[in-house]
Amino acid sequence: MKAENYGILVLYVAMVFIIFGLNLPLPQDDLMRDIVAGSYNYDYANLYVYAPLMAKYNQYILFDMILHHLSLLTNRVITAHIIQLICMLFFITPCLIILNKLIKPSVDKPLWIAILLMLLLNNFTTLRFVLGRPEMFFSCWVLWGIVTKDTYIAKACWFLIGLVLIPFYWLAFFYVPAVFFAFNHRSTKLSFTILYIVLTAVFWQWYSHGQWLASVLDLKKMYLNRLAIVGENKTILIVLLSPITSMGFIFYVYLHRDKLNQLLKELKCFRMNHISVDLQNNLRTVFNWIFSNSLTTVFTLLLVFFCSINMIRYAAIISALFVFILAIEINRHDIKIPQLLRYAVLCLAIYLPMAVDNYRMIPKFTLPVKSIVLGTSQSNYYVPFYSPNIKIAPAMEIGANVQDIQIMMKSIDIDGSVSCTLLKKYHFDYLVERNLTQIPSCLKIYQIQKGWRAWRVIN
C-alpha cells in the first residue's frame, strides 16, 4: 500500500499529540493526590481529615511509590505529564496494532483506521489520559493482552506485567476477565484466571493487614453515605452525548438493521411455549461461546462486562472494544469510503483534536503549612499539590467523609453559601471555592486566581 495513503492517519495522530503538548493539561483529581502521597508517608490519613470510612491502608501503594520517586527525580508537574504521556502511548499503540490487524488491506484502510481512531479518542477517552489513574494502566494492559493473544512468550510477559500491576490498584480484580480471554485453551484460561484472583486477594489482604476484603464490602456503605453524585460513577450512557460517539453507535445499528428487524419480529411473535426444553444443549452452546477464541466473541464479552459496571470511569476501554467490533463489521460489509468523505476526514483530522474539552485552569494556591483546609470543586486535589504539609477535606471518596463535610460542600456548590458554625466546629483555617455568592462574616479573602478564591477563616 502506498505510503501517501496513510497521510491522514499520521496527520490525525500527530495532531492529537501536538494539541496535548501545546496545552499540557494537568490532571483534575486522583493523580495529583497520588503524586503527593509519599510526602505524607503514603498514609492518606495524614492528608485527609474527617473521613472515618476511608480505608486504613494505601489502596494504590506501588503506583504512589513510583510517582513519589519520579517526582523527586523531576518535579510534580513533570511527573504528571510523564504519566499522562505513558497512558496515551500505551493506549493508542495497541489500538493501532489491533485495528491494522482487523481491517483488511485496501485503499480505504488508512482512512478507516483514522475514522475509528477519531471515534475512539472522544472527550471521555482523552479525559482518562489526562487523569492518568491506575485504571488507565489496567485498560492499556487489557488491550496489550489482545495484541499478545496468539504469541506465547509475549503473552507470558503480559501476564507477569499484570501481576506487577496488582499493587497499583486495590480493585485490580475488576480486570481479571482480560486474563480469561487472553489465553486460548480452556485449562489455561481457568487456571491463570484463578491464579490472578488468588494473588490479588493474597497481596491486598497481606498488605492491608486483613482489611482489604472488608474495604471492598464497605463500598456499598460509602455509597449510601454519599450526599452528592460522584462524576466518575455516572452512567456509561453519558458517552452517547458526544456527537461522534452517538454517530458511531447509530452507524453500528444501521449495519445491523436487518438483524434488528428480524429480532423485533421474533419478539412480537414470541410465546412461552416456543422456549426450547433442551436446556442442556442450550447451556452447552453458551459454554462453547464463552470459551471461544473468536475476536468478535472476545471483544463482545469484554464490552458487555465493562458496560455492566455502568460507570463512565471505564469509558476508554469500552470505547476501544466498541471500535474493534465496529472495525469487524466494516470489514464484513466491505464498506467503501466516498471521495467526498475523504476531504471531510482530512478536515476532522486537523480540527477534531482541537475540540477536546480536557484543558482547564486549576488553582495553584500556596497555603501555610499545617493548615486545615476545606476544598470544594476538586480543589481538595489541587491544594495539596501546591501546598505541602497541610490537612484537607473532603477525602478522595466523598462517601468516606462525615456528612457535615458533605453538607458544607453541597451548600457551597449548589446554594452558594456556607455555615460559619460548621467551619469553626471542624477547625478549618482556610476554604478554597469558586461558587460562593453569599459571603459570611467569618471569611476573609486570602488569594484569588481566575475564578477561584482562597478564604481565611477568622473568629
Coordinates of N, CA, C and O in Angstrom, one line a residue, residues 312-372:
I312 N -18.8 5.7 34.0 CA -18.1 6.5 33.0 C -16.6 6.3 33.1 O -15.9 6.6 32.2
R313 N -16.1 5.9 34.3 CA -14.7 5.7 34.5 C -14.1 4.7 33.6 O -12.9 4.6 33.4
Y314 N -14.9 3.8 33.0 CA -14.5 2.8 32.1 C -14.7 3.2 30.6 O -14.7 2.3 29.7
A315 N -14.8 4.5 30.4 CA -15.1 4.9 29.0 C -14.0 4.6 28.0 O -14.3 4.2 26.8
A316 N -12.8 4.6 28.4 CA -11.7 4.4 27.5 C -11.7 2.9 27.0 O -11.7 2.7 25.7
I317 N -11.8 2.0 27.9 CA -11.7 0.6 27.4 C -13.0 0.2 26.7 O -13.0 -0.6 25.7
I318 N -14.1 0.8 27.1 CA -15.4 0.5 26.4 C -15.4 1.1 25.0 O -15.8 0.4 24.0
S319 N -14.8 2.3 24.9 CA -14.7 2.9 23.5 C -13.8 2.0 22.6 O -14.2 1.8 21.4
A320 N -12.7 1.6 23.2 CA -11.8 0.7 22.4 C -12.5 -0.5 21.9 O -12.4 -0.9 20.7
L321 N -13.1 -1.2 22.8 CA -13.8 -2.5 22.4 C -14.9 -2.3 21.4 O -15.1 -3.1 20.5
F322 N -15.7 -1.2 21.5 CA -16.7 -0.9 20.6 C -16.1 -0.6 19.2 O -16.6 -1.1 18.2
V323 N -15.0 0.1 19.2 CA -14.4 0.5 17.9 C -13.8 -0.8 17.2 O -13.9 -0.9 16.0
F324 N -13.3 -1.8 18.0 CA -12.9 -3.0 17.4 C -14.0 -3.8 16.8 O -13.9 -4.4 15.7
I325 N -15.1 -3.8 17.5 CA -16.3 -4.5 16.9 C -16.8 -3.8 15.7 O -17.2 -4.5 14.7
L326 N -16.8 -2.5 15.7 CA -17.2 -1.8 14.5 C -16.3 -2.0 13.3 O -16.7 -2.1 12.2
A327 N -15.0 -2.2 13.6 CA -14.0 -2.5 12.6 C -14.3 -3.8 11.9 O -14.2 -4.0 10.7
I328 N -14.6 -4.8 12.7 CA -15.0 -6.1 12.2 C -16.2 -6.0 11.3 O -16.3 -6.6 10.2
E329 N -17.2 -5.2 11.7 CA -18.4 -5.0 10.9 C -18.1 -4.3 9.6 O -18.7 -4.6 8.5
I330 N -17.2 -3.3 9.6 CA -16.8 -2.6 8.4 C -16.2 -3.6 7.4 O -16.4 -3.5 6.2
N331 N -15.3 -4.4 7.9 CA -14.7 -5.5 7.1 C -15.8 -6.4 6.5 O -15.7 -6.7 5.3
R332 N -16.7 -6.8 7.3 CA -17.7 -7.8 6.9 C -18.6 -7.3 5.8 O -18.9 -8.0 4.8
H333 N -18.9 -6.0 5.9 CA -19.8 -5.4 4.9 C -19.0 -4.8 3.7 O -19.6 -4.3 2.7
D334 N -17.6 -4.8 3.8 CA -16.8 -4.3 2.8 C -17.2 -2.9 2.3 O -17.4 -2.6 1.1
I335 N -17.3 -2.0 3.3 CA -17.8 -0.6 3.0 C -16.7 0.3 2.4 O -15.6 0.3 2.9
K336 N -17.0 0.9 1.3 CA -16.1 1.8 0.6 C -16.4 3.3 1.1 O -17.5 3.6 1.4
I337 N -15.3 4.1 1.1 CA -15.4 5.5 1.5 C -15.5 6.3 0.3 O -14.7 6.4 -0.6
P338 N -16.7 7.1 0.2 CA -16.8 8.0 -1.0 C -15.7 9.1 -1.0 O -15.2 9.5 0.0
Q339 N -15.5 9.6 -2.2 CA -14.4 10.6 -2.4 C -14.6 11.8 -1.5 O -13.7 12.4 -0.9
L340 N -15.9 12.3 -1.5 CA -16.2 13.5 -0.7 C -15.9 13.3 0.8 O -15.5 14.2 1.4
L341 N -16.2 12.1 1.3 CA -15.9 11.9 2.7 C -14.4 11.9 3.0 O -14.0 12.3 4.2
R342 N -13.6 11.7 2.1 CA -12.1 11.7 2.3 C -11.7 13.2 2.7 O -10.9 13.4 3.6
Y343 N -12.3 14.2 2.0 CA -12.0 15.5 2.4 C -12.6 15.9 3.8 O -11.9 16.7 4.5
A344 N -13.7 15.3 4.1 CA -14.3 15.6 5.4 C -13.4 15.0 6.5 O -13.2 15.6 7.6
V345 N -12.8 13.8 6.2 CA -11.9 13.1 7.2 C -10.7 14.0 7.4 O -10.2 14.1 8.5
L346 N -10.2 14.5 6.3 CA -9.0 15.4 6.3 C -9.3 16.6 7.3 O -8.4 16.9 8.1
C347 N -10.4 17.2 7.1 CA -10.8 18.4 7.9 C -10.9 17.9 9.4 O -10.4 18.6 10.3
L348 N -11.5 16.8 9.6 CA -11.7 16.3 11.0 C -10.3 16.0 11.6 O -10.1 16.2 12.8
A349 N -9.4 15.5 10.8 CA -8.0 15.1 11.3 C -7.3 16.4 11.8 O -6.5 16.3 12.8
I350 N -7.6 17.5 11.2 CA -7.0 18.8 11.6 C -7.7 19.4 12.8 O -7.0 19.9 13.8
Y351 N -9.0 19.5 12.8 CA -9.8 20.3 13.7 C -10.3 19.5 14.9 O -10.5 20.1 16.0
L352 N -10.6 18.2 14.8 CA -11.2 17.5 15.8 C -10.4 17.4 17.1 O -10.9 17.6 18.2
P353 N -9.0 17.2 17.0 CA -8.3 17.3 18.3 C -8.3 18.6 19.1 O -8.2 18.6 20.3
M354 N -8.6 19.7 18.3 CA -8.7 21.0 19.0 C -9.9 21.1 19.8 O -10.0 22.0 20.6
A355 N -10.9 20.3 19.5 CA -12.2 20.4 20.2 C -12.3 19.6 21.5 O -13.3 19.6 22.2
V356 N -11.2 18.9 21.9 CA -11.2 18.1 23.1 C -11.3 19.0 24.3 O -10.5 20.0 24.5
D357 N -12.2 18.7 25.2 CA -12.6 19.6 26.3 C -11.9 19.1 27.6 O -12.7 18.8 28.5
N358 N -10.6 19.0 27.6 CA -10.0 18.5 28.8 C -8.9 19.4 29.4 O -8.2 19.0 30.3
Y359 N -8.9 20.6 28.9 CA -7.9 21.5 29.3 C -8.4 22.7 30.1 O -9.0 23.7 29.6
R360 N -8.4 22.6 31.4 CA -9.0 23.5 32.3 C -7.9 24.2 33.3 O -7.0 23.5 33.6
M361 N -8.2 25.4 33.6 CA -7.3 26.1 34.6 C -7.6 25.6 36.0 O -8.7 25.4 36.4
I362 N -6.5 25.2 36.7 CA -6.7 24.8 38.1 C -6.0 25.8 39.0 O -5.0 26.4 38.6
P363 N -6.4 26.0 40.2 CA -5.8 27.0 41.2 C -4.5 26.4 41.7 O -4.3 25.2 41.8
K364 N -3.6 27.4 41.9 CA -2.2 27.0 42.4 C -1.9 27.7 43.7 O -0.9 28.3 43.9
F365 N -2.9 27.7 44.6 CA -2.7 28.4 45.9 C -1.7 27.7 46.7 O -1.6 26.5 46.8
T366 N -0.9 28.5 47.4 CA 0.1 28.0 48.4 C -0.4 28.4 49.8 O -0.2 29.6 50.1
L367 N -0.9 27.5 50.5 CA -1.4 27.8 51.9 C -0.4 27.5 52.9 O 0.5 26.6 52.7
P368 N -0.5 28.1 54.1 CA 0.5 27.9 55.2 C 0.6 26.4 55.6 O -0.4 25.7 55.6
V369 N 1.8 26.0 56.0 CA 2.0 24.7 56.5 C 1.1 24.4 57.7 O 0.8 25.3 58.5
K370 N 0.6 23.2 57.8 CA -0.2 22.7 58.9 C -1.6 23.3 58.9 O -2.3 23.2 59.9
S371 N -2.0 23.9 57.8 CA -3.4 24.5 57.8 C -4.4 23.3 57.6 O -4.0 22.3 57.0
I372 N -5.6 23.5 58.1 CA -6.7 22.6 57.9 C -7.6 23.3 56.9 O -8.1 24.4 57.1

